[in-house]
Short mmCIF file of C-alpha atoms in Angstrom, two decimals:
data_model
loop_
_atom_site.label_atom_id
_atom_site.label_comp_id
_atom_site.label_asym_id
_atom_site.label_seq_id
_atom_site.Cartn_x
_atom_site.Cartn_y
_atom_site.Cartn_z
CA UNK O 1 1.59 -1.16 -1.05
CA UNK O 2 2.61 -2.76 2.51
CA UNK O 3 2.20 1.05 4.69
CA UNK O 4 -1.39 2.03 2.53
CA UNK O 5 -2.47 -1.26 2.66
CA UNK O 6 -2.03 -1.62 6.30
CA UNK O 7 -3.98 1.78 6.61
CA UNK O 8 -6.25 0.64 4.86
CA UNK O 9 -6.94 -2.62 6.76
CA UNK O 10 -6.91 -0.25 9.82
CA UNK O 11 -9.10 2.64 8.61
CA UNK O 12 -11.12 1.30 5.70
CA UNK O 13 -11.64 3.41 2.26
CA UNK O 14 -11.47 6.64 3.96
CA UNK O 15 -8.80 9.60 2.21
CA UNK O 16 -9.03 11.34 5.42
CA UNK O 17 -6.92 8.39 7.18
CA UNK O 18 -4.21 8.46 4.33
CA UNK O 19 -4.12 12.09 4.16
CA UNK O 20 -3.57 12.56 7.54
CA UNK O 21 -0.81 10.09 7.16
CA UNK O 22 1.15 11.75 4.38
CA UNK O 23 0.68 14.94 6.44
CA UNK O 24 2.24 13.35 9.69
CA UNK O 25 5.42 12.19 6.82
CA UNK O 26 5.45 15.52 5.49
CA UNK O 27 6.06 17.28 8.64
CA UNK O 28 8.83 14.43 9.68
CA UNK O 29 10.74 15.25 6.27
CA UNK O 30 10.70 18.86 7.25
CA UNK O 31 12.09 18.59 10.44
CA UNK O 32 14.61 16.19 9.46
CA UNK O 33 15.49 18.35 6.67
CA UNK O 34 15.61 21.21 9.47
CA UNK O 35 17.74 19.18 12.23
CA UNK O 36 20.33 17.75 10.03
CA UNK O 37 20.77 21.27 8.39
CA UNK O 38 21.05 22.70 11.31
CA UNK O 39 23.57 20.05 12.78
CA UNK O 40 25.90 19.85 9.47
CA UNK O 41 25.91 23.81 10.03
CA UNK O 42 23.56 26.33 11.39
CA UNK O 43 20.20 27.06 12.37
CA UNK O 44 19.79 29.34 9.34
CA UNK O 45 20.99 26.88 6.33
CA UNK O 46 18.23 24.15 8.53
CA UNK O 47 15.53 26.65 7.90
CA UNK O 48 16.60 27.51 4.47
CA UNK O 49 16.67 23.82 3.23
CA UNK O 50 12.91 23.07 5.33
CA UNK O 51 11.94 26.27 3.39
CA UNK O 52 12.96 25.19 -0.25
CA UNK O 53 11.93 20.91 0.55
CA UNK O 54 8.31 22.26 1.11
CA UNK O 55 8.68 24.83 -1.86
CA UNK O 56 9.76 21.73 -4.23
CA UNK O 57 6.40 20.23 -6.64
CA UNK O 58 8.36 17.42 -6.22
CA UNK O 59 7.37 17.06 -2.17
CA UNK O 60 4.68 18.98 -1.98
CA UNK O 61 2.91 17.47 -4.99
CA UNK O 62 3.15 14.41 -3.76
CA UNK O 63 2.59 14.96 0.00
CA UNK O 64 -0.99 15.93 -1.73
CA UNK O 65 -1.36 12.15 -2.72
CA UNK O 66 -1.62 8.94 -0.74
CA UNK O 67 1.54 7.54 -2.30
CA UNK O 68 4.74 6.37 -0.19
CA UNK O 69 7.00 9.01 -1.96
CA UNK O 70 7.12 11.23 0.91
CA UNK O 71 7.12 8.79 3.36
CA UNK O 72 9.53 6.38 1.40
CA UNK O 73 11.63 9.98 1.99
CA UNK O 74 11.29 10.93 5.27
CA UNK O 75 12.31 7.28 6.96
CA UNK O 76 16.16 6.90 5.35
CA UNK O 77 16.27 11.31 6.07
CA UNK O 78 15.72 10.29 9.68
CA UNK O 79 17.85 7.31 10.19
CA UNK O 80 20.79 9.65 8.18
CA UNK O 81 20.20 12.42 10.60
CA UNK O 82 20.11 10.24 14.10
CA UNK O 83 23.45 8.45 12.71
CA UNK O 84 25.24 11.88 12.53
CA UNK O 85 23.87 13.39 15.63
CA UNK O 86 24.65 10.31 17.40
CA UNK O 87 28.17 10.01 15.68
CA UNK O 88 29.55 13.89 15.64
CA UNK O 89 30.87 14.01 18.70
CA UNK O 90 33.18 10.80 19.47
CA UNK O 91 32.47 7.38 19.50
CA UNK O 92 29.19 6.10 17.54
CA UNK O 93 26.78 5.81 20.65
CA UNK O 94 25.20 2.07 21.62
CA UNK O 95 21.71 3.45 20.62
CA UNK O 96 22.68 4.01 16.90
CA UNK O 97 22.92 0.28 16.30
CA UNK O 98 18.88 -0.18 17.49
CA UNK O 99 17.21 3.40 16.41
CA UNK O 100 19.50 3.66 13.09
CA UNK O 101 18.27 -0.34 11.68
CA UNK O 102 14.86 0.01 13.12
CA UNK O 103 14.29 3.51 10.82
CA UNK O 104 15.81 1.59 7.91
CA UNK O 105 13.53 -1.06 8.48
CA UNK O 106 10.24 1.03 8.67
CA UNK O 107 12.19 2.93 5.52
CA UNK O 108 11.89 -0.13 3.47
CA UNK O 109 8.63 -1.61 4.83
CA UNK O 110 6.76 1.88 3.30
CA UNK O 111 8.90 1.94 0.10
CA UNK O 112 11.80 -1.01 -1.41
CA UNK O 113 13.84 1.84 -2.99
CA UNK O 114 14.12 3.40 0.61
CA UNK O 115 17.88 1.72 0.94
CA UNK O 116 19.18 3.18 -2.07
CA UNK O 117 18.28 6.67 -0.19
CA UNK O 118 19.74 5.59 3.18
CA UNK O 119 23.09 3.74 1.95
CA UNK O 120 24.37 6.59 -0.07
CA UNK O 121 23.31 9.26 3.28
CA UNK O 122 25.20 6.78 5.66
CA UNK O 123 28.08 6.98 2.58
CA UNK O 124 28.28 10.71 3.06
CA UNK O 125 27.81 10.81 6.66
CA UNK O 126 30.72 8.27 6.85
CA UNK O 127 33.14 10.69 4.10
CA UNK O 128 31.73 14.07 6.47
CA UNK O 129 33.20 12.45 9.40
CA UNK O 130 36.26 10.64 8.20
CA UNK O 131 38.68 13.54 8.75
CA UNK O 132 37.82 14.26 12.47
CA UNK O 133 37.88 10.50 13.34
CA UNK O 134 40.80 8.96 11.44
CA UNK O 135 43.59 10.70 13.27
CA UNK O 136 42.84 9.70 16.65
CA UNK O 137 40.66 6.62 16.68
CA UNK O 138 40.74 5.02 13.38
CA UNK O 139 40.60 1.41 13.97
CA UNK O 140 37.87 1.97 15.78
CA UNK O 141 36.03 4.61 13.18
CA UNK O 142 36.79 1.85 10.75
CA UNK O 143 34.73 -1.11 12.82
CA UNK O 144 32.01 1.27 13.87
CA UNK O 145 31.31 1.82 9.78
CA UNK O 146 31.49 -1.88 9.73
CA UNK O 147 29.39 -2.66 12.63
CA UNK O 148 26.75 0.10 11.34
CA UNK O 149 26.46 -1.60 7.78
CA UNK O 150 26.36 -5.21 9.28
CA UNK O 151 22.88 -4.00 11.42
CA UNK O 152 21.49 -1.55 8.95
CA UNK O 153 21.97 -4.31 5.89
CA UNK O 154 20.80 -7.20 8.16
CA UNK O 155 17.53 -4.81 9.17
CA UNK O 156 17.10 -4.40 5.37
CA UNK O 157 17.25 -7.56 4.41
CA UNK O 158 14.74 -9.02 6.45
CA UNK O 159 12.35 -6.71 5.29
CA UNK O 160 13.46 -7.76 1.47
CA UNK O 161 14.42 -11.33 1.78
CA UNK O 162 11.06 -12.93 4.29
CA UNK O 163 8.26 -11.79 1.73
CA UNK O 164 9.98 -13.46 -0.63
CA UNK O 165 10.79 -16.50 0.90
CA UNK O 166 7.89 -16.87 2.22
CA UNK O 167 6.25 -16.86 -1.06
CA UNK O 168 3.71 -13.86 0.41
CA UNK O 169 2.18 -12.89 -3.11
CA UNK O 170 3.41 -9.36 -2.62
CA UNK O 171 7.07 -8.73 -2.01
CA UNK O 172 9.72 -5.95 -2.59
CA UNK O 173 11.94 -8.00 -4.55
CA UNK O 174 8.83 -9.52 -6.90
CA UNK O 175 7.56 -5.96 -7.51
CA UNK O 176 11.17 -4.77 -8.25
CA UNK O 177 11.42 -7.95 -10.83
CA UNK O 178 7.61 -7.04 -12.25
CA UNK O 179 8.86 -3.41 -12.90
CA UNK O 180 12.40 -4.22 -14.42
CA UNK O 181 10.77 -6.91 -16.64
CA UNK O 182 7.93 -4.23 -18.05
CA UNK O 183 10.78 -1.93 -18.30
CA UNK O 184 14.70 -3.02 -18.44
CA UNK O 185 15.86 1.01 -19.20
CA UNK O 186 17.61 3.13 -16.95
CA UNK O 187 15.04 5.34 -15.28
CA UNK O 188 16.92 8.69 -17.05
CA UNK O 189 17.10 7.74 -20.59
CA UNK O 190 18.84 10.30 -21.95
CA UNK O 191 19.95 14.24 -20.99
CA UNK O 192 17.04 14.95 -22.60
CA UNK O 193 15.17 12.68 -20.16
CA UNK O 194 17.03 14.87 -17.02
CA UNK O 195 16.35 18.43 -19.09
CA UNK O 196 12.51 17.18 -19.13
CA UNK O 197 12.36 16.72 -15.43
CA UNK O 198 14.34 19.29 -14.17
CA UNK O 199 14.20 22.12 -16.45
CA UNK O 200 11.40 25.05 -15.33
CA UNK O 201 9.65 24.80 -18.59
CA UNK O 202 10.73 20.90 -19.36
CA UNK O 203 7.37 19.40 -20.50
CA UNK O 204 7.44 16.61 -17.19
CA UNK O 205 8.49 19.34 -14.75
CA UNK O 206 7.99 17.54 -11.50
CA UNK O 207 11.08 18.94 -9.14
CA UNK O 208 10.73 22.18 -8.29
CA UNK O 209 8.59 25.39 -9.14
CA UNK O 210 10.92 27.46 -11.49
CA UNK O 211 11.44 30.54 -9.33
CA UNK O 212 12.36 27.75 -6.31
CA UNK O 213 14.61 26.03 -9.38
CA UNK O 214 16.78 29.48 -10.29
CA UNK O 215 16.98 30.15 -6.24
CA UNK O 216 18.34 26.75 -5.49
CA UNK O 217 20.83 26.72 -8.51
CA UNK O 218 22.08 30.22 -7.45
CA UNK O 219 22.43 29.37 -3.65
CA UNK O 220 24.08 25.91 -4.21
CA UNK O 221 26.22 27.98 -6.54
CA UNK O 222 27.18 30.65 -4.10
CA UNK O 223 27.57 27.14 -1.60
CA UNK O 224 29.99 25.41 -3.75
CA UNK O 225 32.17 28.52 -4.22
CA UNK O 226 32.10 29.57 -0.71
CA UNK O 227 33.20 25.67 0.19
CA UNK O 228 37.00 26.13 -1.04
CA UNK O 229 37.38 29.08 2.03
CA UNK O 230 35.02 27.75 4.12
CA UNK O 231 35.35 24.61 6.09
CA UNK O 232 32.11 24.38 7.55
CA UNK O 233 30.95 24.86 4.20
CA UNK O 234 32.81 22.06 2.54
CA UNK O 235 31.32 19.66 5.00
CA UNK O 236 28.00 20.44 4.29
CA UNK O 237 28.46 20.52 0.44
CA UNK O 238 29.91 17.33 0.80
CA UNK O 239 27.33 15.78 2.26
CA UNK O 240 24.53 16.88 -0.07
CA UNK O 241 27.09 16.36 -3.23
CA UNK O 242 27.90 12.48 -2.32
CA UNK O 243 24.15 12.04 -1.22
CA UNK O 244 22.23 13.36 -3.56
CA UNK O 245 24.01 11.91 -6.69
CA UNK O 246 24.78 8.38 -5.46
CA UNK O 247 20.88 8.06 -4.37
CA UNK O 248 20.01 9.19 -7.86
CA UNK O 249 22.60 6.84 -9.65
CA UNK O 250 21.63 3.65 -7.23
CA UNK O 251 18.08 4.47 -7.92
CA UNK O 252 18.24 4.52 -11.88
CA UNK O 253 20.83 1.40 -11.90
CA UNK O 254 18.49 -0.55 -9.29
CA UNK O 255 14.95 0.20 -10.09
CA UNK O 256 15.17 1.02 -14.02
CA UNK O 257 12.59 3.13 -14.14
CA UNK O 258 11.89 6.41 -15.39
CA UNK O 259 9.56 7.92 -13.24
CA UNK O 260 10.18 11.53 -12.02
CA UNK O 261 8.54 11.23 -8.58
CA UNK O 262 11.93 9.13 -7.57
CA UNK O 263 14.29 11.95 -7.91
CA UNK O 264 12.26 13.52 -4.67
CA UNK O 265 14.33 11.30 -2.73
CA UNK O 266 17.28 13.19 -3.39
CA UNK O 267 15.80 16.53 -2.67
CA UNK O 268 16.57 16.93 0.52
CA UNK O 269 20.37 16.82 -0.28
CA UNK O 270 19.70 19.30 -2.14
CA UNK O 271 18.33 21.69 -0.54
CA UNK O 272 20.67 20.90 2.07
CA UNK O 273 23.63 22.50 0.04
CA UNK O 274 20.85 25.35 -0.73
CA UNK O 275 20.71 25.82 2.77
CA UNK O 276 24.32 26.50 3.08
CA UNK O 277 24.36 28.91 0.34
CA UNK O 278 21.94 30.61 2.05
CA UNK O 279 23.84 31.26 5.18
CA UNK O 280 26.87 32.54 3.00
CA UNK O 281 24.22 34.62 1.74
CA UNK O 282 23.07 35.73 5.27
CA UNK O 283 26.25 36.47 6.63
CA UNK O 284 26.69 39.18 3.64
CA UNK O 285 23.80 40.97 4.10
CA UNK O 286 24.91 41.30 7.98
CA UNK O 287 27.68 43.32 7.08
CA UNK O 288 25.62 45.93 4.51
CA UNK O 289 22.87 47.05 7.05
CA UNK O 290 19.53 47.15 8.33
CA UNK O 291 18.03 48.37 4.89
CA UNK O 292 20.04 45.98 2.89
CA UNK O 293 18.78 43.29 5.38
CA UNK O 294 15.25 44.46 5.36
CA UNK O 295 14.84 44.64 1.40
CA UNK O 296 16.12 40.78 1.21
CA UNK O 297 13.90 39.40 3.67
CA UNK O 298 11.33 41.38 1.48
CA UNK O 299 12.54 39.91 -1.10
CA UNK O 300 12.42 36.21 0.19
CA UNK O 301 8.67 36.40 1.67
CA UNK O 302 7.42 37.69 -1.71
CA UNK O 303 8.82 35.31 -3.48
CA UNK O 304 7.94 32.70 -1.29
CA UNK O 305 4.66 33.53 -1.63
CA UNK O 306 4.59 33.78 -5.31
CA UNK O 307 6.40 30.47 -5.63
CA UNK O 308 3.93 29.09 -2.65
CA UNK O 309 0.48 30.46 -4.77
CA UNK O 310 1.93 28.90 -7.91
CA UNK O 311 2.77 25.65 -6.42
CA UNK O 312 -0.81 25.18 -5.38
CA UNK O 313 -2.26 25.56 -8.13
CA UNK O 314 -0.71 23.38 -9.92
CA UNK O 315 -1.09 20.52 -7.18
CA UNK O 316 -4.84 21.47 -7.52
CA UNK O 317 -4.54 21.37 -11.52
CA UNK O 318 -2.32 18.16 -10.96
CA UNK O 319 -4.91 16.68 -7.93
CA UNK O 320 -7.51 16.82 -10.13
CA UNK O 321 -6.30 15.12 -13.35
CA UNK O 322 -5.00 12.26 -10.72
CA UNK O 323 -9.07 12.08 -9.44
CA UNK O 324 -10.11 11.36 -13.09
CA UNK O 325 -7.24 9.12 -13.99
CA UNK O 326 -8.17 7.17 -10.56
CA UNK O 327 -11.80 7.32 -10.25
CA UNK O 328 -12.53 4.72 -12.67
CA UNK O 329 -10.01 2.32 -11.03
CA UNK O 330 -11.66 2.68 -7.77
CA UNK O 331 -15.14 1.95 -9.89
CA UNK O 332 -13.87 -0.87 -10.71
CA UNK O 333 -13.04 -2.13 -7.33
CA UNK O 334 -16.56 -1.43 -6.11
CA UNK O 335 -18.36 -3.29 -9.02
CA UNK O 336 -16.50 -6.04 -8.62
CA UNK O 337 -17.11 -6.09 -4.34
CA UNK O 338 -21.17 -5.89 -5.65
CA UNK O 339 -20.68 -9.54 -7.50
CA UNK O 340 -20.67 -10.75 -3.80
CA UNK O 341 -17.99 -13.09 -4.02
CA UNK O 342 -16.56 -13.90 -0.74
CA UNK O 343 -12.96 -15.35 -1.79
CA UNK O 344 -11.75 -13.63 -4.65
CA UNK O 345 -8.30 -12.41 -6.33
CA UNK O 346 -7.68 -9.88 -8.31
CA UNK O 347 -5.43 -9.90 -10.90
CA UNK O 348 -4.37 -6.93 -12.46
CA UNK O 349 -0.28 -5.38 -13.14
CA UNK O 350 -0.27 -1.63 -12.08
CA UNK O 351 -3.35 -0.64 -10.29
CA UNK O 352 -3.72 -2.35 -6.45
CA UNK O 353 -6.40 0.30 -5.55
CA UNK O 354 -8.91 -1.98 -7.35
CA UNK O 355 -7.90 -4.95 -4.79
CA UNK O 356 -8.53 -2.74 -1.62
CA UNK O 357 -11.74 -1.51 -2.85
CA UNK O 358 -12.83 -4.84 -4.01
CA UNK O 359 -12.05 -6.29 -0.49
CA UNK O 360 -10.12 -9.31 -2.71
CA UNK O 361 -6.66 -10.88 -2.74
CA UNK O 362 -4.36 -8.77 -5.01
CA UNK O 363 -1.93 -10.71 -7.09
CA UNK O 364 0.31 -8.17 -10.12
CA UNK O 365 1.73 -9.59 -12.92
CA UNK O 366 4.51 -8.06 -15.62
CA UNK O 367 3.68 -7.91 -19.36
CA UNK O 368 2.24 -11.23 -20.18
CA UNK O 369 3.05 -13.20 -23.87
CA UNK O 370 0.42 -13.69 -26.02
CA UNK O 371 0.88 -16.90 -25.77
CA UNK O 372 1.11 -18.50 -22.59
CA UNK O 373 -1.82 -15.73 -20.56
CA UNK O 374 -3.55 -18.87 -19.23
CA UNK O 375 -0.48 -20.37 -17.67
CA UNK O 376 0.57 -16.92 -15.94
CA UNK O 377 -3.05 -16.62 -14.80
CA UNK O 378 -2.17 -19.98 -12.47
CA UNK O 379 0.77 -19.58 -11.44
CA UNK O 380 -0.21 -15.88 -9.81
CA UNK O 381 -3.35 -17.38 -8.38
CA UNK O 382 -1.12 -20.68 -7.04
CA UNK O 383 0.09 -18.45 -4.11
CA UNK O 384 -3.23 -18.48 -2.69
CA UNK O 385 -5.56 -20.87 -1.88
CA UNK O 386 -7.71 -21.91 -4.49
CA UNK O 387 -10.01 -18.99 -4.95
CA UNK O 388 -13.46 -19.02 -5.76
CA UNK O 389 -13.30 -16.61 -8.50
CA UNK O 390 -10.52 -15.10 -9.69
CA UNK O 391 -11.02 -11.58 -12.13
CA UNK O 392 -8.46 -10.15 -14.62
CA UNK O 393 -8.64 -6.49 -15.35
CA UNK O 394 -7.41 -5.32 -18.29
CA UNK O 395 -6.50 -1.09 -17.97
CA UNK O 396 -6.52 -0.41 -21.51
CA UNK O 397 -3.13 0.78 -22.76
CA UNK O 398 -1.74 0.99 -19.39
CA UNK O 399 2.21 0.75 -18.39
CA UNK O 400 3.25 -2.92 -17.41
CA UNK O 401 -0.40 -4.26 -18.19
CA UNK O 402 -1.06 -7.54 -20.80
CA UNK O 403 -2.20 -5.90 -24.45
CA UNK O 404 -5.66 -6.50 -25.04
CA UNK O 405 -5.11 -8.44 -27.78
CA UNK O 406 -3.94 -11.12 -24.57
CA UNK O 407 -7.67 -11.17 -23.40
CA UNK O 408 -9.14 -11.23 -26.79
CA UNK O 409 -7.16 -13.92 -28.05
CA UNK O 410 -8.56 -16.07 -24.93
CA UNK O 411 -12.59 -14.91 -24.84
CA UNK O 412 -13.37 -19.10 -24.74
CA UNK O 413 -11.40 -18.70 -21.14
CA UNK O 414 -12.36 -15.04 -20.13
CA UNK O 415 -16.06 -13.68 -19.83
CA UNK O 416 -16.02 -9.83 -19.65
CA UNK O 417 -18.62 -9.10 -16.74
CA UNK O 418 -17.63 -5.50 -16.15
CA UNK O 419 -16.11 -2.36 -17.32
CA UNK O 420 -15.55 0.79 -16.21
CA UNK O 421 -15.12 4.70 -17.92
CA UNK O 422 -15.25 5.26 -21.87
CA UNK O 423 -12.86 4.14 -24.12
CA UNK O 424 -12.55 7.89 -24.81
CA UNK O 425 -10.76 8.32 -21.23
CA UNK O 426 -7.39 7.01 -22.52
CA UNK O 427 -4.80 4.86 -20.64
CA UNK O 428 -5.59 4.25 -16.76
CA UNK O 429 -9.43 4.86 -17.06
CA UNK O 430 -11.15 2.65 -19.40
CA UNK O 431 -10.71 -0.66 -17.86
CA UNK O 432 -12.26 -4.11 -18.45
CA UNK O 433 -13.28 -6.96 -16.09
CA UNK O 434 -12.88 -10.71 -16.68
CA UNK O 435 -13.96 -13.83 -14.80
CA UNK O 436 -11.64 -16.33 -15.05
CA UNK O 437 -13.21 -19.86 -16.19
CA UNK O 438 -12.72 -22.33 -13.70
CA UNK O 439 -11.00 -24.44 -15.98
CA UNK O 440 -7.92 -22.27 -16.60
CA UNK O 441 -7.63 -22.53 -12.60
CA UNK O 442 -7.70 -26.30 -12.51
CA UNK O 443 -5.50 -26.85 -15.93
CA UNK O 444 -8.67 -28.63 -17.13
CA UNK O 445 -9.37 -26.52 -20.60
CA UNK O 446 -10.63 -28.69 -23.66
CA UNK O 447 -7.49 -29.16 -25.84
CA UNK O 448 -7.22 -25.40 -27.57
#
């Protein structure tokens, strides 16, 4: 929440402000995409992997919300790009150890799982270069890499380590903790779990449209063949193969979730080694003629289109099921600024969009036990100072939220003052609001 919550200390509750931020992302990701595709190989495999990044639901989907996906994407793709250009040609140049950290900072600052992107693109970057560097000038290849991770981890920590040491009440590390304790599973559960996502017709199809899917299998395809003639080739496989599956395995060992949006941090790898199958592709249809040429860039801007029209409207279908999941949250947040409480903390586990709307402190939680609600209630409201009021809301059925049965167990504590949507909306839109009694702040309850 650290980049939309900064926005929105900046900009108050306006969309336009966070929209305009995703854009500004977006449009980093693509040229990133486009640079370091360009730089691993040609201009024509960089315009081919831009192409198929914004053609993927998984980016442009979210580059439609205010989430950090995109963002949380764009960062590590830039720092993994400037440590190549500023590495291909020799030596690793001075300004590597400032821009390269500084990016991974900002990376982590908008979203914790950032590293797990950058570590395994500096990993490939490293493997890329190893060949034309370890003949010549390997002792000093070897204490560049060394140097490199020393800053980058350093700039990474800091980020990590001084929320939580600080004992701010929102920190990476904490929300990492919240999220492994309301879920301790690997984020891909099964094959099934990967068929789901990935598939064109799986049933939580959030990668890629399934024309953009079938063109990206058969380019990498074509790429991966092509790289046991082709040097050039090889390299830029290489890259996107080491990349793109050590960011998905250090995401599902570190974060334990399974949550599809993730895997769009390994879609620019991807599309990366699309990109090169593309200019094997291009080099083909060269060598067959002007009408051979002309029919497949035919080809290509139809079904771009078709993929582009289809990709809409299923952000719109997906945009608007998002504005009635999230409408009642932000409800919510407004009823609860009309009590007119001046110091106030909200306490709630996966919706913060109810503490910037409510203009209160925002504390999460995990899954609370039945029987000790009270004594979590304190120790989350401990890391501020005493509040005046402090509210619990309970989003019915929601991932990572206390049952219900939590809040009805303790009614002598908890007086419902609010609630917002029908009970008929489902999970994330009926949600409840509790005052918290002042004696479960003090520890001063009657015995029972």
């Amino acid at each position: 929440p650290f980049l939309l919550g900064l926005v929105y200390r900046v900009t108050g509750p306006s969309d336009v402000f966070g929209r305009l931020l995703i854009v500004g992302f977006g449009i980093l990701a693509i040229v990133v995409v486009f640079v370091l595709g360009t730089a691993l190989l040609d201009s024509r495999a960089g315009a081919a992997a831009a192409v198929l990044l914004v053609l993927s639901s998984g980016f442009t989907r979210h580059a439609a919300r205010i989430f950090v996906d995109v963002p949380g994407m764009a960062l590590p793709m830039a720092a993994i790009t400037a440590t190549y250009l500023l590495w291909r040609n020799g030596r690793l140049h001075r300004a590597a150890y400032v821009v390269v950290p500084l990016l991974a900072m900002a990376g982590t600052y908008v979203r914790f799982g950032a590293p797990a992107t950058l570590a395994s693109g500096l990993v490939a970057i490293v493997i890329v270069l190893a060949p034309q560097h370890w003949r010549t000038r390997r002792r000093e290849f070897v204490a560049e890499v060394l140097a490199l991770a020393a800053s980058v981890g350093l700039a990474t920590g800091l980020v990590l380590l001084v929320p939580w040491f600080t004992s701010q009440p929102v920190s990476p590390l904490r929300a990492q903790q919240a999220f492994r304790d309301a879920k301790g599973v690997p984020m891909l559960d099964s094959v099934a779990d990967l068929v789901a996502i990935t598939w064109p017709d799986g049933e939580r199809q959030d990668f890629f449209h399934p024309l953009v899917v079938w063109v990206i299998v058969t380019l990498v395809s074509i790429a991966v063949v092509a790289s046991f003639r082709i040097a050039v080739i090889r390299r830029a496989v290489m890259f996107g193969a080491i990349g793109g599956v050590a960011t998905v395995v250090a995401l599902n060992v570190n974060l334990s979730l399974i949550a599809p949006q993730y895997l769009v941090l390994s879609a620019p790898f991807l599309v990366i080694v699309a990109g090169a199958g593309f200019t094997v592709v291009a080099d083909a249809a060269s060598r067959v003629g002007r009408p051979a040429q002309a029919a497949l860039a035919l080809v290509l801007v139809a079904g771009g289109l078709y993929a582009a029209v289809g990709l809409h409207r299923g952000v719109q279908d997906e945009t608007a099921r998002l504005t009635r999941a999230f409408t009642p949250l932000r409800d919510t947040g407004f009823l609860i600024r009309s009590f007119g409480n001046d110091d106030c903390v909200v306490l709630t586990g996966t919706a913060p969009q109810i503490g910037w709307y409510s203009g209160c402190r925002m504390s999460t939680w995990g899954p609370v036990e039945l029987d000790r609600p009270l004594e979590e209630i304190r120790y989350r409201t401990d890391w501020h100072d005493p509040p005046k009021t402090v509210y619990v809301v309970d989003v019915l059925a929601g991932k990572r939220e206390p049952s219900s049965d939590v809040f009805d167990a303790n009614t002598e504590h908890l007086t419902l003052v609010g609630e917002a949507g029908t009970p008929d909306d489902g999970p994330r839109r009926y949600l409840r609001i509790f005052e918290v009694d002042e004696c479960v702040l003090t520890g001063s309850c009657p015995a029972g």
